[in-house]
PDB file of C-alpha atoms in Angstrom:
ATOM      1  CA  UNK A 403      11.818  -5.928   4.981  1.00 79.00           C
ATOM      2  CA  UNK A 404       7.992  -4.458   5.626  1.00 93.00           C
ATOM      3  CA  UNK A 405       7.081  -0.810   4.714  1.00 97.00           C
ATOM      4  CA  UNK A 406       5.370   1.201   6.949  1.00 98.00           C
ATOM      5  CA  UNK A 407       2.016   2.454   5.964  1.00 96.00           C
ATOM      6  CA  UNK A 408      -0.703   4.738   7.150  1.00 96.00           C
ATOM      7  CA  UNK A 409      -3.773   3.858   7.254  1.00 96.00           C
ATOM      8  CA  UNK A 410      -7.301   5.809   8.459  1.00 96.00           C
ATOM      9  CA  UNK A 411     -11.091   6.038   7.284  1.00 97.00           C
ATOM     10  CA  UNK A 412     -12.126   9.689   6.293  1.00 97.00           C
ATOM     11  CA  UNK A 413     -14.515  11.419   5.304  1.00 98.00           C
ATOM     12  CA  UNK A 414     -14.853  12.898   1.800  1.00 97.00           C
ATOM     13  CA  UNK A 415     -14.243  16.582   3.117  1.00 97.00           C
ATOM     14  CA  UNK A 416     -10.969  15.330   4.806  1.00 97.00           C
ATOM     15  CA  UNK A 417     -11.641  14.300   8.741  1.00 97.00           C
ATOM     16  CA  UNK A 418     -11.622  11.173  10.696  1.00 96.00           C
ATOM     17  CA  UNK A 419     -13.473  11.948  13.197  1.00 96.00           C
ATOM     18  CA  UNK A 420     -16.027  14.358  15.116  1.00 96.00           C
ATOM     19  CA  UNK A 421     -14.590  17.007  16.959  1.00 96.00           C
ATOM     20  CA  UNK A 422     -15.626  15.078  20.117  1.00 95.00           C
ATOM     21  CA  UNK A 423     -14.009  12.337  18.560  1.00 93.00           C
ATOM     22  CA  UNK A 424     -16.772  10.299  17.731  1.00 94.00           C
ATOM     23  CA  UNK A 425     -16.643   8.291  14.272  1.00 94.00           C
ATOM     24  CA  UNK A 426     -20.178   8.894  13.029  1.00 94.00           C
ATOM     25  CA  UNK A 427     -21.076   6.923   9.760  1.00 96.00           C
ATOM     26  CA  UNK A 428     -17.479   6.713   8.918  1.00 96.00           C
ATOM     27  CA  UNK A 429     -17.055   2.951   9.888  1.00 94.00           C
ATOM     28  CA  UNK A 430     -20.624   1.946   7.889  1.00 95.00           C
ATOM     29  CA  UNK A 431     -18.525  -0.264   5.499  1.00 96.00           C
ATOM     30  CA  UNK A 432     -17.284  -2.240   8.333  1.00 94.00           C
ATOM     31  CA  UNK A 433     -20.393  -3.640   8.159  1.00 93.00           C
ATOM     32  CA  UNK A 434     -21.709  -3.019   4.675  1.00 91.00           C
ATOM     33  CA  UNK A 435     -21.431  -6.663   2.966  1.00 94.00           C
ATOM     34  CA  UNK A 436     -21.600 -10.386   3.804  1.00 95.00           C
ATOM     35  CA  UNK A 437     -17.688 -11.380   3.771  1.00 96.00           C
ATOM     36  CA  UNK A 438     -16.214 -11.421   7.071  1.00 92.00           C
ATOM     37  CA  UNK A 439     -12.773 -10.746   7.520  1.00 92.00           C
ATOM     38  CA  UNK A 440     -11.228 -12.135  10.555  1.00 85.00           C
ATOM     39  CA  UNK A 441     -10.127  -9.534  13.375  1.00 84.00           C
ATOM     40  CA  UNK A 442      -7.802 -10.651  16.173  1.00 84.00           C
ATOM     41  CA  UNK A 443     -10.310  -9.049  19.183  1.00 80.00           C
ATOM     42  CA  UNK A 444     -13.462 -10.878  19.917  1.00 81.00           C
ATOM     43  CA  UNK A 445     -15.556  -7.717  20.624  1.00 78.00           C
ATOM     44  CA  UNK A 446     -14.700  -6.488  16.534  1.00 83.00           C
ATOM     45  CA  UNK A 447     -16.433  -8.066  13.787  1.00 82.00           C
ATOM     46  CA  UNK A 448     -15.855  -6.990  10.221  1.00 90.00           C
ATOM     47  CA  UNK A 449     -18.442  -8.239   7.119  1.00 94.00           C
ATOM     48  CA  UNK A 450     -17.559  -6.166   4.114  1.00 97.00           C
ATOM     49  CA  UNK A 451     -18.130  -6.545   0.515  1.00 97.00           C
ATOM     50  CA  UNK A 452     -15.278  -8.809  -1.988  1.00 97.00           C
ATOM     51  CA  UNK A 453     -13.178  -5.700  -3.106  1.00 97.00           C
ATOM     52  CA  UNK A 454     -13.177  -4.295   0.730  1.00 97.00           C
ATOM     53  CA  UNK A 455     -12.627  -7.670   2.528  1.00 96.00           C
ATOM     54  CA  UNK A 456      -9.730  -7.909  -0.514  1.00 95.00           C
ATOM     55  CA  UNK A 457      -8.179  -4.617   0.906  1.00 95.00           C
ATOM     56  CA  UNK A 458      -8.777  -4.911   4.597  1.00 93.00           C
ATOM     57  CA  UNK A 459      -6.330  -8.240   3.620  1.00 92.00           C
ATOM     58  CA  UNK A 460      -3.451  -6.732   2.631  1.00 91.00           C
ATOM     59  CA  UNK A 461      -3.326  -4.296   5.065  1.00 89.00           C
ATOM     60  CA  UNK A 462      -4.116  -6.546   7.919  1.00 89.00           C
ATOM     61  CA  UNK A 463      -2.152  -9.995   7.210  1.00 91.00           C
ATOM     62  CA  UNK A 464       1.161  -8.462   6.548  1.00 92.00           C
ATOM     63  CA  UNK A 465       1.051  -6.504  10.018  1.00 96.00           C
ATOM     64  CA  UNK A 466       3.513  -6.902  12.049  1.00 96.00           C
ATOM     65  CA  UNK A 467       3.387  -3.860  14.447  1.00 97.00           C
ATOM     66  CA  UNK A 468       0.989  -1.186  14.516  1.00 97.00           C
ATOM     67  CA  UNK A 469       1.653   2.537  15.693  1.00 98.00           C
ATOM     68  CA  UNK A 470      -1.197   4.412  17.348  1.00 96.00           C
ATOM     69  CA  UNK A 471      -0.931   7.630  19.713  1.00 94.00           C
ATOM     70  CA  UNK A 472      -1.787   8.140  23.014  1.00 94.00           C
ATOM     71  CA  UNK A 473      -5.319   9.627  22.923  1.00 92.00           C
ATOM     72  CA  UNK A 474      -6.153   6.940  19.956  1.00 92.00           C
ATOM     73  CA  UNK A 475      -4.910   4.996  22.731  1.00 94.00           C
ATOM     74  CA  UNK A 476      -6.734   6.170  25.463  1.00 92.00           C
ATOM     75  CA  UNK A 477      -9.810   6.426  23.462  1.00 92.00           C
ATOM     76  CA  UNK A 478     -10.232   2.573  22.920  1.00 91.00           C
ATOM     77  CA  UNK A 479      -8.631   1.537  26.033  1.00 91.00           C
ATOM     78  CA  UNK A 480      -6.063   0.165  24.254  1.00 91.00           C
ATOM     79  CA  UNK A 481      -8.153  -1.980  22.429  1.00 90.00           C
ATOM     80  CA  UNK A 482      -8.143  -4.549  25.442  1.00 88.00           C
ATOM     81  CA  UNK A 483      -4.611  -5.292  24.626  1.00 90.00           C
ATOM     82  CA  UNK A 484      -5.760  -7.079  21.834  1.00 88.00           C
ATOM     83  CA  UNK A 485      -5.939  -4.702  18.308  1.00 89.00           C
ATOM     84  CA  UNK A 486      -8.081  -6.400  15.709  1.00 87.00           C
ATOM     85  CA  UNK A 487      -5.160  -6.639  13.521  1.00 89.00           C
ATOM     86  CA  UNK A 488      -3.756  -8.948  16.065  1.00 89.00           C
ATOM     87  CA  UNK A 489      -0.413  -6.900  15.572  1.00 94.00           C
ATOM     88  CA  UNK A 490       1.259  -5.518  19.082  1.00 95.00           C
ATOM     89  CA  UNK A 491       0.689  -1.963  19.269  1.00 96.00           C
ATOM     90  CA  UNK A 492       3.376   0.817  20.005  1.00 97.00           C
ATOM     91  CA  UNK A 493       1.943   3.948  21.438  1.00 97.00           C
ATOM     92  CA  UNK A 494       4.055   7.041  20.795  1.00 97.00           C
ATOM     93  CA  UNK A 495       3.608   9.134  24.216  1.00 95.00           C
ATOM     94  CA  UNK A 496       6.017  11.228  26.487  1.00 93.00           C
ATOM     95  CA  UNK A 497       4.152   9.372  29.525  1.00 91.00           C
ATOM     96  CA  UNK A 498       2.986   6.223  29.414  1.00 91.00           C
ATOM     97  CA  UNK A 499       0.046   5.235  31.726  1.00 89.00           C
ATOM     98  CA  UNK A 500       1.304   3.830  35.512  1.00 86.00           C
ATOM     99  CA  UNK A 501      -0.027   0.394  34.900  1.00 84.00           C
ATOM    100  CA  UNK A 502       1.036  -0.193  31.709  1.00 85.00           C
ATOM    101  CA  UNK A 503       2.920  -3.558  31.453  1.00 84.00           C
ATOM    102  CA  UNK A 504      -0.030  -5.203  33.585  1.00 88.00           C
ATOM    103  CA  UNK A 505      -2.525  -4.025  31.948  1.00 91.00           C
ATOM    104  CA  UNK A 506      -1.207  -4.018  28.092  1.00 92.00           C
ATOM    105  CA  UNK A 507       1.602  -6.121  27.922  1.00 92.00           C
ATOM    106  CA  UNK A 508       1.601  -6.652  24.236  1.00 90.00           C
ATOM    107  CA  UNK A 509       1.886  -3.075  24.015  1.00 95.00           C
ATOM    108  CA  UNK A 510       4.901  -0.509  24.115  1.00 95.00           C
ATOM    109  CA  UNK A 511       5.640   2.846  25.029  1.00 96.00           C
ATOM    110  CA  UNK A 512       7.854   4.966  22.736  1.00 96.00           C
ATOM    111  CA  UNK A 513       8.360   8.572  23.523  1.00 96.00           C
ATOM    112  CA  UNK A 514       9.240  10.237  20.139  1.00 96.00           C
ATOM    113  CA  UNK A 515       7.802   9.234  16.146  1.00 97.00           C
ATOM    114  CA  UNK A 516      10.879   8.283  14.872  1.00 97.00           C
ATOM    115  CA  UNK A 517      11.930   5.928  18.137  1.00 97.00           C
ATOM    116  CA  UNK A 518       8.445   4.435  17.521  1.00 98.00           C
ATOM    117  CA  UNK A 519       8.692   3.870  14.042  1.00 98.00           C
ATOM    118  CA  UNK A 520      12.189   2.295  14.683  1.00 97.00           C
ATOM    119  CA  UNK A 521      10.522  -0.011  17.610  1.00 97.00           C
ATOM    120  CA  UNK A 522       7.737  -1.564  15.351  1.00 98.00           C
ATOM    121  CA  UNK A 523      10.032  -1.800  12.877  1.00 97.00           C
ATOM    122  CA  UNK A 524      12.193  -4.041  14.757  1.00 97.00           C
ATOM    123  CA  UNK A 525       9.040  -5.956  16.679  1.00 97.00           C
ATOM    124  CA  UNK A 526       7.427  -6.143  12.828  1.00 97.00           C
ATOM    125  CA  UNK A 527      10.833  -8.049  11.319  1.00 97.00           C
ATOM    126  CA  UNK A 528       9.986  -8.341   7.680  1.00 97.00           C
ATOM    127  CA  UNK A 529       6.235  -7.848   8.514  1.00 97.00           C
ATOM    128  CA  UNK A 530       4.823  -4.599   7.640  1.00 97.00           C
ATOM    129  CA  UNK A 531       4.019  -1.201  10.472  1.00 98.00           C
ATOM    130  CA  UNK A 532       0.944   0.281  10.417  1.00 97.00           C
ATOM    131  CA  UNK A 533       0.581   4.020  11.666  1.00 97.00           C
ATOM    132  CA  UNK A 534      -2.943   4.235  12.886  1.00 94.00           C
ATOM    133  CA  UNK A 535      -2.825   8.037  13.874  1.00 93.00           C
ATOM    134  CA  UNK A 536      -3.157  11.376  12.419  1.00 94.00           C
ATOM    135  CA  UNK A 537      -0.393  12.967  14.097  1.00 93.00           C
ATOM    136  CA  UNK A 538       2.051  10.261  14.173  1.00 95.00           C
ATOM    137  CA  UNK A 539       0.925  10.057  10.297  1.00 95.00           C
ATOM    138  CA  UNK A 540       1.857  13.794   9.575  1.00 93.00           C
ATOM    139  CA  UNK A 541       5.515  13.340  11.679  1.00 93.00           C
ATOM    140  CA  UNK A 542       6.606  10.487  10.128  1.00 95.00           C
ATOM    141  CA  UNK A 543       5.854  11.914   6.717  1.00 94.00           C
ATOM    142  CA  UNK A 544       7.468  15.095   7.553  1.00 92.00           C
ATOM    143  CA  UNK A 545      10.669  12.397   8.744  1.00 93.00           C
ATOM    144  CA  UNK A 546      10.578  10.496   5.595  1.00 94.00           C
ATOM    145  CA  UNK A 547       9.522   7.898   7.281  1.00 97.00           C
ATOM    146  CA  UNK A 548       6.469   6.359   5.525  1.00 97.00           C
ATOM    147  CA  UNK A 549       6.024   4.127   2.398  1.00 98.00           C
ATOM    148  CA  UNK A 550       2.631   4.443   1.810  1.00 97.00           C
ATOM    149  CA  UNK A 551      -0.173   6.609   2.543  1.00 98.00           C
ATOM    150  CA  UNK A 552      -3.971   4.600   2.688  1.00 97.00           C
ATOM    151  CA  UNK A 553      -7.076   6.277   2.629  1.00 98.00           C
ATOM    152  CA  UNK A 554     -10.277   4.383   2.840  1.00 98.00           C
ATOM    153  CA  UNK A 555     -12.523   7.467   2.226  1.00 98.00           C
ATOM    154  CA  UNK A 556     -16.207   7.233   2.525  1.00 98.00           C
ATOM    155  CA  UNK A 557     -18.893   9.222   1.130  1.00 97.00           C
ATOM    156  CA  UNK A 558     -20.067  11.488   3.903  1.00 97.00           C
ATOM    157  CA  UNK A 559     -19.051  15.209   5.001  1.00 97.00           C
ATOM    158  CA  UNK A 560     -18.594  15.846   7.992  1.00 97.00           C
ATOM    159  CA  UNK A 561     -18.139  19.631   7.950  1.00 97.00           C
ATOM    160  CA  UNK A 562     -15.603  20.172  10.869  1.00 97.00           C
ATOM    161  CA  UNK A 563     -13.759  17.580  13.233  1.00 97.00           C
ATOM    162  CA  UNK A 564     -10.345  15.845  13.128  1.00 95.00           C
ATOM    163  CA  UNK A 565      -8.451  16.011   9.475  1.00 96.00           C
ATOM    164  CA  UNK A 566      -6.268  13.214   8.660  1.00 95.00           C
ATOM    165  CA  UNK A 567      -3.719  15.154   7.629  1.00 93.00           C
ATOM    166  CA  UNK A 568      -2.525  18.703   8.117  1.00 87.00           C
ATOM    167  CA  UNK A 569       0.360  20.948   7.110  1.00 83.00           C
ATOM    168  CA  UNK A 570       3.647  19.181   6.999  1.00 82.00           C
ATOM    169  CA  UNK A 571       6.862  20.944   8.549  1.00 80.00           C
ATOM    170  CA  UNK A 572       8.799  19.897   5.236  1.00 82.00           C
ATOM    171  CA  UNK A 573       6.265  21.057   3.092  1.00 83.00           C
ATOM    172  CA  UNK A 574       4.418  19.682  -0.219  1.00 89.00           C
ATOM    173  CA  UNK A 575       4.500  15.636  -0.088  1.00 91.00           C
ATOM    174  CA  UNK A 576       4.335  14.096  -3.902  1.00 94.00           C
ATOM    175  CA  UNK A 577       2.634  11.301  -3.377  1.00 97.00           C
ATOM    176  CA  UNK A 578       2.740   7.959  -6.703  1.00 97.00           C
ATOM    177  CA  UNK A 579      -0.254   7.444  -8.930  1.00 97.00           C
ATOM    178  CA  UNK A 580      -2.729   5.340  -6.188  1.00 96.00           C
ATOM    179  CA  UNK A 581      -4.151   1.812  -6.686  1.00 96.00           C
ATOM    180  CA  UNK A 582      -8.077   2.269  -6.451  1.00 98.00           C
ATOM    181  CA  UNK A 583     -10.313   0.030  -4.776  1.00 98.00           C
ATOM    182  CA  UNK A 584     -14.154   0.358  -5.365  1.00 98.00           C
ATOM    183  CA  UNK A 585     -15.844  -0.726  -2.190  1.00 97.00           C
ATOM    184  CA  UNK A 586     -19.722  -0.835  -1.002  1.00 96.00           C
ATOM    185  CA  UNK A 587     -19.473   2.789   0.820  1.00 96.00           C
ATOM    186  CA  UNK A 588     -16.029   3.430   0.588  1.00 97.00           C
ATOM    187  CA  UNK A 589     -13.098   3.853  -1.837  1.00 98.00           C
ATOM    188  CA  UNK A 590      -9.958   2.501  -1.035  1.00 98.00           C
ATOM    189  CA  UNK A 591      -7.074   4.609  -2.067  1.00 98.00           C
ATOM    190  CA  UNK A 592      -3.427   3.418  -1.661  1.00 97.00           C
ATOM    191  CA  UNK A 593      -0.283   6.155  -2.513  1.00 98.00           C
ATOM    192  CA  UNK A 594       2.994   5.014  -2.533  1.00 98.00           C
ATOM    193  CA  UNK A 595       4.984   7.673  -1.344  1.00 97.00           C
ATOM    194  CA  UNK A 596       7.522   9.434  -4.193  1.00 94.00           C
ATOM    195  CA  UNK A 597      11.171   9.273  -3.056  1.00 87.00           C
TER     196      UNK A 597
END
């Protein structure tokens, strides 16, 4: 069986985004070296350095599912139905858009974290889940529901905006020793999460 991971790019000073949800220089190392690393949508190209390209890997190749929520959603138009993971995406939302299955029918609605988690779990099989959101991120933590917790954190403050994480209804989360990636303009941190 997969684990479910989290996964975002932040900012030293904890955000992943601008408050008006704009990414600023946080994706530069998306494009900061000369190996490219394949993405499932046409429209996405990654060229990263080795040790990046090495990480992007193993968080991509394994995926089986990936769980976003509904503004990430909305945000990227649901990534033309086509995530550059190349994973179906489940979108944890209490109403799903009218024209959903036409318009993103690799894509499913799940109202409720822990439904969603269970969803990708079963679309993923033995592949891994994703969470691609800060919200869903901080409920399925608080639920127990996460394996590991990945940070690609770049070297940039942003000063206010969207934190990846915040408090956590069950309070402190111990988090293992992480596995430390050096990458051209960003650090790739993976915590497993302590049971």
């Amino acid at each position: 069986m997969g684990k479910v991971f989290t996964h975002m790019t932040m900012s030293l000073d904890g955000f992943i985004a601008e408050p008006d949800d704009q990414i600023g220089e946080l994706f530069e190392w998306y494009g900061g070296g000369d190996v490219e690393v394949e993405s499932a949508n046409e429209d996405i190209s990654l060229r990263v350095d080795e040790a990046s390209a090495g990480v992007l890997r193993e968080l991509t190749e394994n995926c089986g599912a990936l769980i976003s929520g509904r503004r990430l959603f909305d945000i990227t138009d649901g990534w033309g139905d086509n995530h550059p993971v190349g994973a179906p995406v489940v979108v944890v939302t209490h109403r799903p858009p009218e024209d959903a299955a036409k318009k993103w029918p690799r894509t499913t609605f799940v109202d409720g974290v822990e439904a969603a988690v269970a969803q990708a779990k079963q679309i993923a099989g033995d592949q891994d889940v994703t969470i691609a959101s800060t919200t869903i991120t901080q409920q399925a933590l608080s639920l127990g529901l996460v394996d590991e917790v990945c940070v690609s954190l770049v070297p940039v403050l942003f000063g206010e905006g969207i934190p990846y994480f915040g408090k956590l209804e069950q309070g402190h989360q111990l988090l293992e020793d992480p596995i430390v990636v050096q990458g051209h303009r960003a650090v790739h941190l993976r915590y497993p999460v302590r049971r």
